[in-house]
Short mmCIF file of C-alpha atoms in Angstrom, two decimals:
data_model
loop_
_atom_site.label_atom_id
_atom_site.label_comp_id
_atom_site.label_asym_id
_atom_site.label_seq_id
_atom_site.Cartn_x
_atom_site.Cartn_y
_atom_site.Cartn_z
CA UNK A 1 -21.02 12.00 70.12
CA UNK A 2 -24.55 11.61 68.70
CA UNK A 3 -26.31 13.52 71.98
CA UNK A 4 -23.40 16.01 71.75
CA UNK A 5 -24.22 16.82 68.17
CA UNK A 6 -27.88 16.71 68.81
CA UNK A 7 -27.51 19.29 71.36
CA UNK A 8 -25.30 21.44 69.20
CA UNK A 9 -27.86 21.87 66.55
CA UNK A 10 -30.94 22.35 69.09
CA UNK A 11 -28.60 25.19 70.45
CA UNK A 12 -27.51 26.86 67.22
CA UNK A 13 -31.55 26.21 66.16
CA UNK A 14 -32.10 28.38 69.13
CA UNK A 15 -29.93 31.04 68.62
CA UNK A 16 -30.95 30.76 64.91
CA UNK A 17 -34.83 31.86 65.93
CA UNK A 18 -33.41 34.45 68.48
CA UNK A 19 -31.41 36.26 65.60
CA UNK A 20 -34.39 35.48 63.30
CA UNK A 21 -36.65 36.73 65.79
CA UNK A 22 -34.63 40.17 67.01
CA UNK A 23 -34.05 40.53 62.96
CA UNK A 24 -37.98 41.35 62.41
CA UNK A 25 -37.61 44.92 63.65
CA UNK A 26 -34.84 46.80 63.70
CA UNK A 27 -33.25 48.56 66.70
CA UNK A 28 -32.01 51.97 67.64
CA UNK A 29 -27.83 52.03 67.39
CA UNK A 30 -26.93 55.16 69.18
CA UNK A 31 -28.04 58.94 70.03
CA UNK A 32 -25.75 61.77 68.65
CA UNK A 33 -25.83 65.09 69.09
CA UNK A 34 -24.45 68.39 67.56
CA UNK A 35 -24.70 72.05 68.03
CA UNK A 36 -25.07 74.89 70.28
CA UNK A 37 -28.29 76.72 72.98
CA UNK A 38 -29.71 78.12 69.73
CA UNK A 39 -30.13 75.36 67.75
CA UNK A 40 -29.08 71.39 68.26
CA UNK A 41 -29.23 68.81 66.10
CA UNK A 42 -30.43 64.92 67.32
CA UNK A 43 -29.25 62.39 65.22
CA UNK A 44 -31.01 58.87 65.93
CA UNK A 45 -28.78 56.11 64.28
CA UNK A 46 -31.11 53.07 63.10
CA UNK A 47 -30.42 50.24 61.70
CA UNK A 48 -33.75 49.81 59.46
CA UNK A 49 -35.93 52.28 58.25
CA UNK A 50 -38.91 54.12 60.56
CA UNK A 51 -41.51 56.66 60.66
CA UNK A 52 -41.75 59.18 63.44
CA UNK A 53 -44.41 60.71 65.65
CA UNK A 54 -44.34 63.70 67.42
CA UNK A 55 -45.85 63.01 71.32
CA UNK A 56 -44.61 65.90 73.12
CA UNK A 57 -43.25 69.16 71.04
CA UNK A 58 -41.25 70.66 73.94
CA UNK A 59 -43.62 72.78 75.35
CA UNK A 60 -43.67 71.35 78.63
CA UNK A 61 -39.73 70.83 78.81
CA UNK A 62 -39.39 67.79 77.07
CA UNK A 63 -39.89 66.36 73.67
CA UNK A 64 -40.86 62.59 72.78
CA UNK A 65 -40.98 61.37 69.90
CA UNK A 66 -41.54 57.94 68.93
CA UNK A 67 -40.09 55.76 66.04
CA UNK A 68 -42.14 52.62 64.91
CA UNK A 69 -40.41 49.49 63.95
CA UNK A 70 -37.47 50.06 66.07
CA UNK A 71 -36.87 48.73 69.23
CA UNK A 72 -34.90 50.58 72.21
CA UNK A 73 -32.02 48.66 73.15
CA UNK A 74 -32.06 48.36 77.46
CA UNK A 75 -30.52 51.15 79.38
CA UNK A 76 -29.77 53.63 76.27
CA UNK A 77 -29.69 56.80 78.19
CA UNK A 78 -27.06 60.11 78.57
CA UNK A 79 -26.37 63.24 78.60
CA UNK A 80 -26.67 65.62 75.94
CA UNK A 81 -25.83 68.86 74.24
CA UNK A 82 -27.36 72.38 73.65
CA UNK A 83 -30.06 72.39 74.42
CA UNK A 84 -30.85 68.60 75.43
CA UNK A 85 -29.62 67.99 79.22
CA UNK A 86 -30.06 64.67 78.97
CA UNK A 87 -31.90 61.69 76.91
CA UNK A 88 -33.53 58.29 76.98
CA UNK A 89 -34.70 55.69 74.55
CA UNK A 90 -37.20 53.28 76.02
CA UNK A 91 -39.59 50.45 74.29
CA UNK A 92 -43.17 51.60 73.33
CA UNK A 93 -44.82 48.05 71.73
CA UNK A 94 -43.69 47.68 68.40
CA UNK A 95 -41.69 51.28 68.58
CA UNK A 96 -39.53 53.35 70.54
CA UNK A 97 -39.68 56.69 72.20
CA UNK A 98 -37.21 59.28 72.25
CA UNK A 99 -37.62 61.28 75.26
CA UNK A 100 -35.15 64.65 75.26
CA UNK A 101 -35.33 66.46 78.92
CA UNK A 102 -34.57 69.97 77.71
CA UNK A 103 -32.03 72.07 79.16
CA UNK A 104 -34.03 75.80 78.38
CA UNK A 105 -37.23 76.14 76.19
CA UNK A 106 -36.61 74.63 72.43
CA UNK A 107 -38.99 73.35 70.09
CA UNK A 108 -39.03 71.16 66.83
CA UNK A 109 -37.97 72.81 64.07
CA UNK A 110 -37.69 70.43 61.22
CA UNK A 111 -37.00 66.19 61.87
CA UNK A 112 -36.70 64.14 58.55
CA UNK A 113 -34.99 60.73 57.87
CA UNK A 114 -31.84 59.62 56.27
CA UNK A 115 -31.26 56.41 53.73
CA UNK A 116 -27.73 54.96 53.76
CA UNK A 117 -25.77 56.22 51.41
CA UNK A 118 -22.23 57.96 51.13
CA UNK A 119 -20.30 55.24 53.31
CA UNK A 120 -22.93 55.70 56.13
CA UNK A 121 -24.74 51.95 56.12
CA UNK A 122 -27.93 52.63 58.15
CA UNK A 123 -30.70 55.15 58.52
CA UNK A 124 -30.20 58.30 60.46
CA UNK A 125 -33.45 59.97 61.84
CA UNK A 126 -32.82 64.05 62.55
CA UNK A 127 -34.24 66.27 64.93
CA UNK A 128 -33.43 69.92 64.80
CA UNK A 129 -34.37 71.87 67.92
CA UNK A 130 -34.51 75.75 67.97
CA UNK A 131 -34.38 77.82 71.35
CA UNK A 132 -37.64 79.90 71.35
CA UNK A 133 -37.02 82.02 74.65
CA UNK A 134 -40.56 81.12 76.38
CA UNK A 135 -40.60 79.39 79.50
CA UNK A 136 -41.71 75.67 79.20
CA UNK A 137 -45.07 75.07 80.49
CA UNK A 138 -45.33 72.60 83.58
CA UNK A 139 -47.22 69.53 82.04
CA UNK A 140 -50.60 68.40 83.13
CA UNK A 141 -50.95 65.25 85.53
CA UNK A 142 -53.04 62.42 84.39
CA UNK A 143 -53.55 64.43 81.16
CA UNK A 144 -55.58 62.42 78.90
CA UNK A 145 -53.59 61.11 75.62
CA UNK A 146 -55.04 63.39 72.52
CA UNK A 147 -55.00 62.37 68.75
CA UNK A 148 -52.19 63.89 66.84
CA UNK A 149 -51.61 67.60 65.87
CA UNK A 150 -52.93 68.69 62.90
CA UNK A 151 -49.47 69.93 62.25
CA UNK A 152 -48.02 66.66 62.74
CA UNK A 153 -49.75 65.26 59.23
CA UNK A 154 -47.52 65.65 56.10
CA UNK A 155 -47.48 69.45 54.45
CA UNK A 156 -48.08 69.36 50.95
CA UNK A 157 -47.34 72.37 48.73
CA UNK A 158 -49.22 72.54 45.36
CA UNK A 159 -47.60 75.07 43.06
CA UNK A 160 -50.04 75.72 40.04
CA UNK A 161 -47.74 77.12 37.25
CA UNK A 162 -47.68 80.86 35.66
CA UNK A 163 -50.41 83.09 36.86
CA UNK A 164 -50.72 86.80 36.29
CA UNK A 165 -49.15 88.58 34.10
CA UNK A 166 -47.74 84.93 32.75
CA UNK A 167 -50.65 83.35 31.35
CA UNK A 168 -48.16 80.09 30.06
CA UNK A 169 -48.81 77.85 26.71
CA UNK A 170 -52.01 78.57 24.94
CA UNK A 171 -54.37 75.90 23.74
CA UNK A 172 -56.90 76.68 21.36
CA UNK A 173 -59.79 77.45 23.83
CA UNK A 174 -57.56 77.90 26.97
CA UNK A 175 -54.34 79.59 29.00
CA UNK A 176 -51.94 77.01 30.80
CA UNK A 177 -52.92 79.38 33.84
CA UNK A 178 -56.29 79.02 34.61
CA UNK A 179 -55.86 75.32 33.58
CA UNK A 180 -52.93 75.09 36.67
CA UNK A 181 -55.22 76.90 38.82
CA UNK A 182 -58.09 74.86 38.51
CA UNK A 183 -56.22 71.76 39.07
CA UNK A 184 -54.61 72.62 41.85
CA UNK A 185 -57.73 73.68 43.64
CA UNK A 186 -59.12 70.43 42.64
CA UNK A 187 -56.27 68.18 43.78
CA UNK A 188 -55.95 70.13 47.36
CA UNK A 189 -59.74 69.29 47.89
CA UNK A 190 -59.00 65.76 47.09
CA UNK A 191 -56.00 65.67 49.28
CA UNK A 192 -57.88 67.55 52.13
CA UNK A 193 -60.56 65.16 51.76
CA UNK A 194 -58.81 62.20 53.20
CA UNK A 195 -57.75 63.96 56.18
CA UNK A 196 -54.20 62.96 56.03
CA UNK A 197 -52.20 65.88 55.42
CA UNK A 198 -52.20 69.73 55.29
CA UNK A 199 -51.79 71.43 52.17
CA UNK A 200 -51.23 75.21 50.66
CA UNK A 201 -51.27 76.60 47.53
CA UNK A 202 -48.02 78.69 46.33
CA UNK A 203 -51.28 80.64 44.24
CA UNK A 204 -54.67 80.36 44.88
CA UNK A 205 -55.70 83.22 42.54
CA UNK A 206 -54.59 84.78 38.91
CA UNK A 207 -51.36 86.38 40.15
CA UNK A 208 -47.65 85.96 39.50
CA UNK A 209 -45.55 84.25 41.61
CA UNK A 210 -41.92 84.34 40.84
CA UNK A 211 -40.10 80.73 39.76
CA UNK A 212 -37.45 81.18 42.59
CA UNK A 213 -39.65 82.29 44.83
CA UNK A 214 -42.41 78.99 44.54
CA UNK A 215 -39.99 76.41 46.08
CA UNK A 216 -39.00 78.96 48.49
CA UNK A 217 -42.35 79.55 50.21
CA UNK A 218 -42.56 75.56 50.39
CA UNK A 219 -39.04 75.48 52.31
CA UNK A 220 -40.07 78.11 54.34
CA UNK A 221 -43.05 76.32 55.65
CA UNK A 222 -41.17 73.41 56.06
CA UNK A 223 -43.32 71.54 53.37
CA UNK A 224 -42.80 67.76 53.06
CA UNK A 225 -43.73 67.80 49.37
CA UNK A 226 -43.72 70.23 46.68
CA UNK A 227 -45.71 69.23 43.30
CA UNK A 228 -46.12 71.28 40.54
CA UNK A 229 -48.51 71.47 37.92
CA UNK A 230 -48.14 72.51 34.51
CA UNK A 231 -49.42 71.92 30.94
CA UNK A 232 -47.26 71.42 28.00
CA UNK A 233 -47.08 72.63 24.40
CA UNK A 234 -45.37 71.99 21.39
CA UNK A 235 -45.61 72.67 17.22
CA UNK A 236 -46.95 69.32 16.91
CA UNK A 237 -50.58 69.32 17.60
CA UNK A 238 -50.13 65.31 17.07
CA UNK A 239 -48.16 65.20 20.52
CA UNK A 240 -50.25 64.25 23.63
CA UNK A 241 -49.64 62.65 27.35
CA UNK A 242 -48.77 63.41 30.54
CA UNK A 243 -44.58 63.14 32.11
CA UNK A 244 -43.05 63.87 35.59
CA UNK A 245 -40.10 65.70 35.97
CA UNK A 246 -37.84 65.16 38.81
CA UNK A 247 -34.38 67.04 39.51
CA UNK A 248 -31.21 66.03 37.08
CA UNK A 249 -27.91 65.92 38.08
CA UNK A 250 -26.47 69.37 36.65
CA UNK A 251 -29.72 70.58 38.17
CA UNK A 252 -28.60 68.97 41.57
CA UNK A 253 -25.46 70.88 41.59
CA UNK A 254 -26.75 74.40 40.77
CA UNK A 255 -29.00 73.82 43.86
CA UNK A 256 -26.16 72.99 46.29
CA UNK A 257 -24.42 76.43 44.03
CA UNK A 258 -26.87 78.70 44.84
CA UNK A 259 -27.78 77.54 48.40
CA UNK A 260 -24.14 77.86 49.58
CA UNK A 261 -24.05 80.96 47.84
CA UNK A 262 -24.75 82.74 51.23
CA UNK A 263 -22.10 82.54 54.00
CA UNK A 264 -24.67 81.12 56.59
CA UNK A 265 -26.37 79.08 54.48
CA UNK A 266 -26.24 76.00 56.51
CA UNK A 267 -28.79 77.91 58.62
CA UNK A 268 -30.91 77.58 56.38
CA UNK A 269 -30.64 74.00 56.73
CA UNK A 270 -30.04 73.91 60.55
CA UNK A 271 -27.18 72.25 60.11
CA UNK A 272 -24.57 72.64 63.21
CA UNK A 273 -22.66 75.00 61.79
CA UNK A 274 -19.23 73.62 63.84
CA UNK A 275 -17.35 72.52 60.48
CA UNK A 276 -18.34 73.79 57.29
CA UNK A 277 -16.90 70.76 55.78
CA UNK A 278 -19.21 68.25 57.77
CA UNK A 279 -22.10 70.59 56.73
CA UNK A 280 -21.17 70.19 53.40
CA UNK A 281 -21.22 66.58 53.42
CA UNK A 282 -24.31 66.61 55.49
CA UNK A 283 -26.37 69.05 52.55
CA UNK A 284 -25.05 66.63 49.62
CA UNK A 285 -26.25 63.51 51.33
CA UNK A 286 -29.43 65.34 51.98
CA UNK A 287 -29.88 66.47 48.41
CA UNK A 288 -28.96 62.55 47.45
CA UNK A 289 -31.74 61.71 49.95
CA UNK A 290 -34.41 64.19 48.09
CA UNK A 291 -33.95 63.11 44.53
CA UNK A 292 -34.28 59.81 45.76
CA UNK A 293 -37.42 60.64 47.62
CA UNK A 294 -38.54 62.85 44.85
CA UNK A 295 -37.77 59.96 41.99
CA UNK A 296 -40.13 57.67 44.24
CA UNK A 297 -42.77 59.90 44.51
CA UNK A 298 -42.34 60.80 40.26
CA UNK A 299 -42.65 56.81 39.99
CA UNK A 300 -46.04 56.57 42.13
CA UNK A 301 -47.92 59.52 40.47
CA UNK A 302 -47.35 57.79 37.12
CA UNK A 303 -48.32 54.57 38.32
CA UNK A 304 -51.80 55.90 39.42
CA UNK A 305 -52.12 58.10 36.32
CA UNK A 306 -51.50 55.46 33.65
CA UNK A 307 -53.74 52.98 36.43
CA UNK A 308 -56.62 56.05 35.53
CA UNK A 309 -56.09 55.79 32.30
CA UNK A 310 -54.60 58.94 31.70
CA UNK A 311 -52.97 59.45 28.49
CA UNK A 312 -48.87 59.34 29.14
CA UNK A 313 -45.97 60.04 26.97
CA UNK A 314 -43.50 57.20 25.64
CA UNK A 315 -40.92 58.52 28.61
CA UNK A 316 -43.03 59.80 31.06
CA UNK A 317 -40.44 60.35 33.75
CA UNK A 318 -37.71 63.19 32.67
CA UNK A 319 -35.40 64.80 34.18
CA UNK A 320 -34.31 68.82 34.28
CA UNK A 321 -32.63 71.74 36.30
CA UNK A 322 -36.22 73.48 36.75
CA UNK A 323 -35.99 76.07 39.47
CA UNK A 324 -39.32 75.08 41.10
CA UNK A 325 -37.08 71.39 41.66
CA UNK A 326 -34.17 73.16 43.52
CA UNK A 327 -35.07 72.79 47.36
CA UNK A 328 -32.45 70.56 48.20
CA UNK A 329 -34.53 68.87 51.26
CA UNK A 330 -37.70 68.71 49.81
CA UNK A 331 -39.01 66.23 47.24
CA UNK A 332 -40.30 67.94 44.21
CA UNK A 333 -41.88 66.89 41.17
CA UNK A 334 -43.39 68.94 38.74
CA UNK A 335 -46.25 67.32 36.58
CA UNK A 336 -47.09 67.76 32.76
CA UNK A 337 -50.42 67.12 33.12
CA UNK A 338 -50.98 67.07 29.08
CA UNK A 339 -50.26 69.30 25.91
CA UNK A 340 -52.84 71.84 26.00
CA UNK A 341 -51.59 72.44 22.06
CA UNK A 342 -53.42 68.80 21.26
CA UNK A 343 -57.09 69.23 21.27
CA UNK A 344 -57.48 65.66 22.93
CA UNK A 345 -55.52 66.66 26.04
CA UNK A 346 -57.04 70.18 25.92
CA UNK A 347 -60.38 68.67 26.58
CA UNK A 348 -59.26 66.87 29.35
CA UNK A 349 -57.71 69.03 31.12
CA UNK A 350 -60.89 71.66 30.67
CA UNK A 351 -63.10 69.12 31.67
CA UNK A 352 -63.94 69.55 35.36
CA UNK A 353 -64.86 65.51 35.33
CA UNK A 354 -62.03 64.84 33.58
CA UNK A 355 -59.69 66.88 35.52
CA UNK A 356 -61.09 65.29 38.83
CA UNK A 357 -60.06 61.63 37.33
CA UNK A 358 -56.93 62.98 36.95
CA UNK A 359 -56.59 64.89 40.23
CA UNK A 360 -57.55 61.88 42.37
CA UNK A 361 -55.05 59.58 40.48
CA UNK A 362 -52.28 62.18 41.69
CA UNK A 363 -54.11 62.41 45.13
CA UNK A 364 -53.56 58.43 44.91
CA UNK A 365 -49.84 58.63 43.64
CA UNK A 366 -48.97 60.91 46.73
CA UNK A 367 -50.75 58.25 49.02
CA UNK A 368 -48.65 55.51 47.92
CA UNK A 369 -45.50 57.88 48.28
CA UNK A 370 -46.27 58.24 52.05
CA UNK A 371 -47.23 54.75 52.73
CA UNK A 372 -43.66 53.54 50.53
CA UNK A 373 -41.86 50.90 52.71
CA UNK A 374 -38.87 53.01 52.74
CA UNK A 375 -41.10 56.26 54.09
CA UNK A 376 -40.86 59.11 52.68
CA UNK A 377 -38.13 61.67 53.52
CA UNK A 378 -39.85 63.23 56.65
CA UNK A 379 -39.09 66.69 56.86
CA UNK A 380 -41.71 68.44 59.00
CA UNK A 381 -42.16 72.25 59.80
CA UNK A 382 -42.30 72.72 63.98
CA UNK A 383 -44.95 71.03 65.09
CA UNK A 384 -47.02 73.45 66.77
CA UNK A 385 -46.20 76.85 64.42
CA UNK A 386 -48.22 75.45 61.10
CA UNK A 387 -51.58 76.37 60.49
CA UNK A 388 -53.86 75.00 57.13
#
């Protein structure tokens, strides 16, 4: 009975270090697809969180992209639908790699990542693919492997506030415009300077951009980011510091108003379009899954700003129904960056040295949003169509 119960342990032990062992990365569950031959969606079920790479866009016929931190259970393989003929998931190190053999010429419109939430208890990573009409090129043999696409780093929008013929708050010796503006081109430098992402101004210039119209251009490009910069003012002259404002709730649901506002609006989302009432699930967990991302990203700016020593307010992160916060798929923030009506804060933000401090502390924030454990919601533009 002893050696019997000595070889029950060493076995559970075993199995014990297996689970322990497969339990260190997570694994792909299952491949789903949905739509038609003008646009199909690729739903990747995971059961842990991953970041995605782009390795072949679908130019040559197929499109790869690989998921680190996941590993490809043996034999996962199948037809598909739309415009996927078929699909594979094999092992790639410490990552996987979807491979979709393309049934007519598509290429990646937008791909972005899922938390659990609303009954769904694991990670969903999305690929949209759009029909473009052009023949797929045949790919090159023994091709050597290239560094990624420019296009495949993260697209950041900076929206400086007011412009044109809306100059903003007025400090004493400055306009909340040119203040915007000048921080805006200071924080893209910074950002461009690490060589990490892509970024574009909704202004680069003294002109008016409309408030609907700023989170719209970001959406458009598909932008994985949208900040916006602005400086407050109030009666008291006393009042100084910086906040974040992320979307609120009532905000939340005048977004998901006015986007369904159109009859095809879950175009605009490339969602599949089969059931309006899946869709409609499918844009509120997405809208969950942005203020999440967007509260994360609200929480590592002001980490790195107060870490700079930047003056903050007693509640720093706030909450409102601003219409530059309403994309429902991408994260938005928009930064106070002081209250140009205190003379303190005024000086800072006029300050080109001072501004800089401040800039790279929100260049800083946005790194540590990217490099989150959880990743940040990846929702990427088609990987060849984005320029600088």
């Amino acid at each position: 009975m002893t050696a019997l119960a000595f070889i029950v342990f060493c076995t559970a032990v075993l199995v014990a270090g297996r689970g322990l062992a497969s339990g260190a990365a997570g694994e792909v569950i299952r491949v789903r697809f949905g739509g038609d031959a003008e646009r199909t969606r690729v739903v990747v079920d995971l059961d842990r969180t991953s970041r995605g790479q782009v390795i072949q866009p679908g130019s040559d016929g197929r499109v790869v992209v690989a998921l680190s931190g996941v590993a490809a259970p043996r034999g996962m393989s199948g037809d598909g639908l739309g415009l996927v003929r078929g699909y594979r998931v094999a092992g790639a190190g410490g990552a996987s790699r979807v491979e979709l053999d393309l049934a007519s010429s598509a290429e990646i419109e937008r791909r972005f990542l899922l938390p659990p939430g609303d009954g769904v208890n694991h990670y969903r990573y999305v690929i949209d693919l759009k029909a473009t009409g052009r023949a797929p090129t045949a790919p090159r043999r023994n091709a050597p492997r290239t560094a990624p696409r420019p296009a495949e780093r993260p697209l950041i929008y900076i929206d400086a506030g007011h412009g044109g013929r809306d100059p903003g708050a007025l400090g004493a010796q400055a306009k909340e415009a040119d203040v915007t503006l000048a921080a805006a081109l200071a924080l893209k430098q910074e950002l461009e300077r690490s060589g990490r992402y892509r970024v574009r101004l909704t202004r680069d210039s003294d002109v008016y951009v409309g408030l609907n119209r700023r989170p719209a251009i970001a959406r458009q490009a598909g932008a994985d980011l949208f900040i916006s910069l602005h400086a407050d003012a109030i009666a008291d002259p006393a009042t100084r510091g910086a906040s974040v404002y992320t979307l609120s709730e009532q905000g939340a649901g005048r977004a998901v108003r006015e986007i369904t506002r159109d009859e095809n609006w879950h175009r605009s989302l490339n969602l599949p379009g089969r059931d309006a009432s899946v869709d409609r699930i499918l844009l509120d967990m997405t809208q969950r899954a942005t203020q999440n991302r967007s509260a994360v990203l609200a929480r590592s700016l002001l980490g790195e700003i107060e870490a700079a020593n930047h003056p903050l307010l007693r509640r720093s992160h706030r909450d409102a129904g601003l219409a530059v916060l309403l994309s429902p798929d991408v994260p938005a923030v928009l930064l106070e960056m002081g209250y140009i009506t205190n003379p303190e804060d005024e000086r800072l933000l006029t300050d080109p040295r001072a501004r800089r401090r401040l800039m790279r502390a929100v260049a800083a924030g946005i790194d540590a949003y990217f490099a989150a454990p959880t990743g940040a919601l990846q929702v990427a533009s088609n990987s060849e169509a984005g320029q600088p």
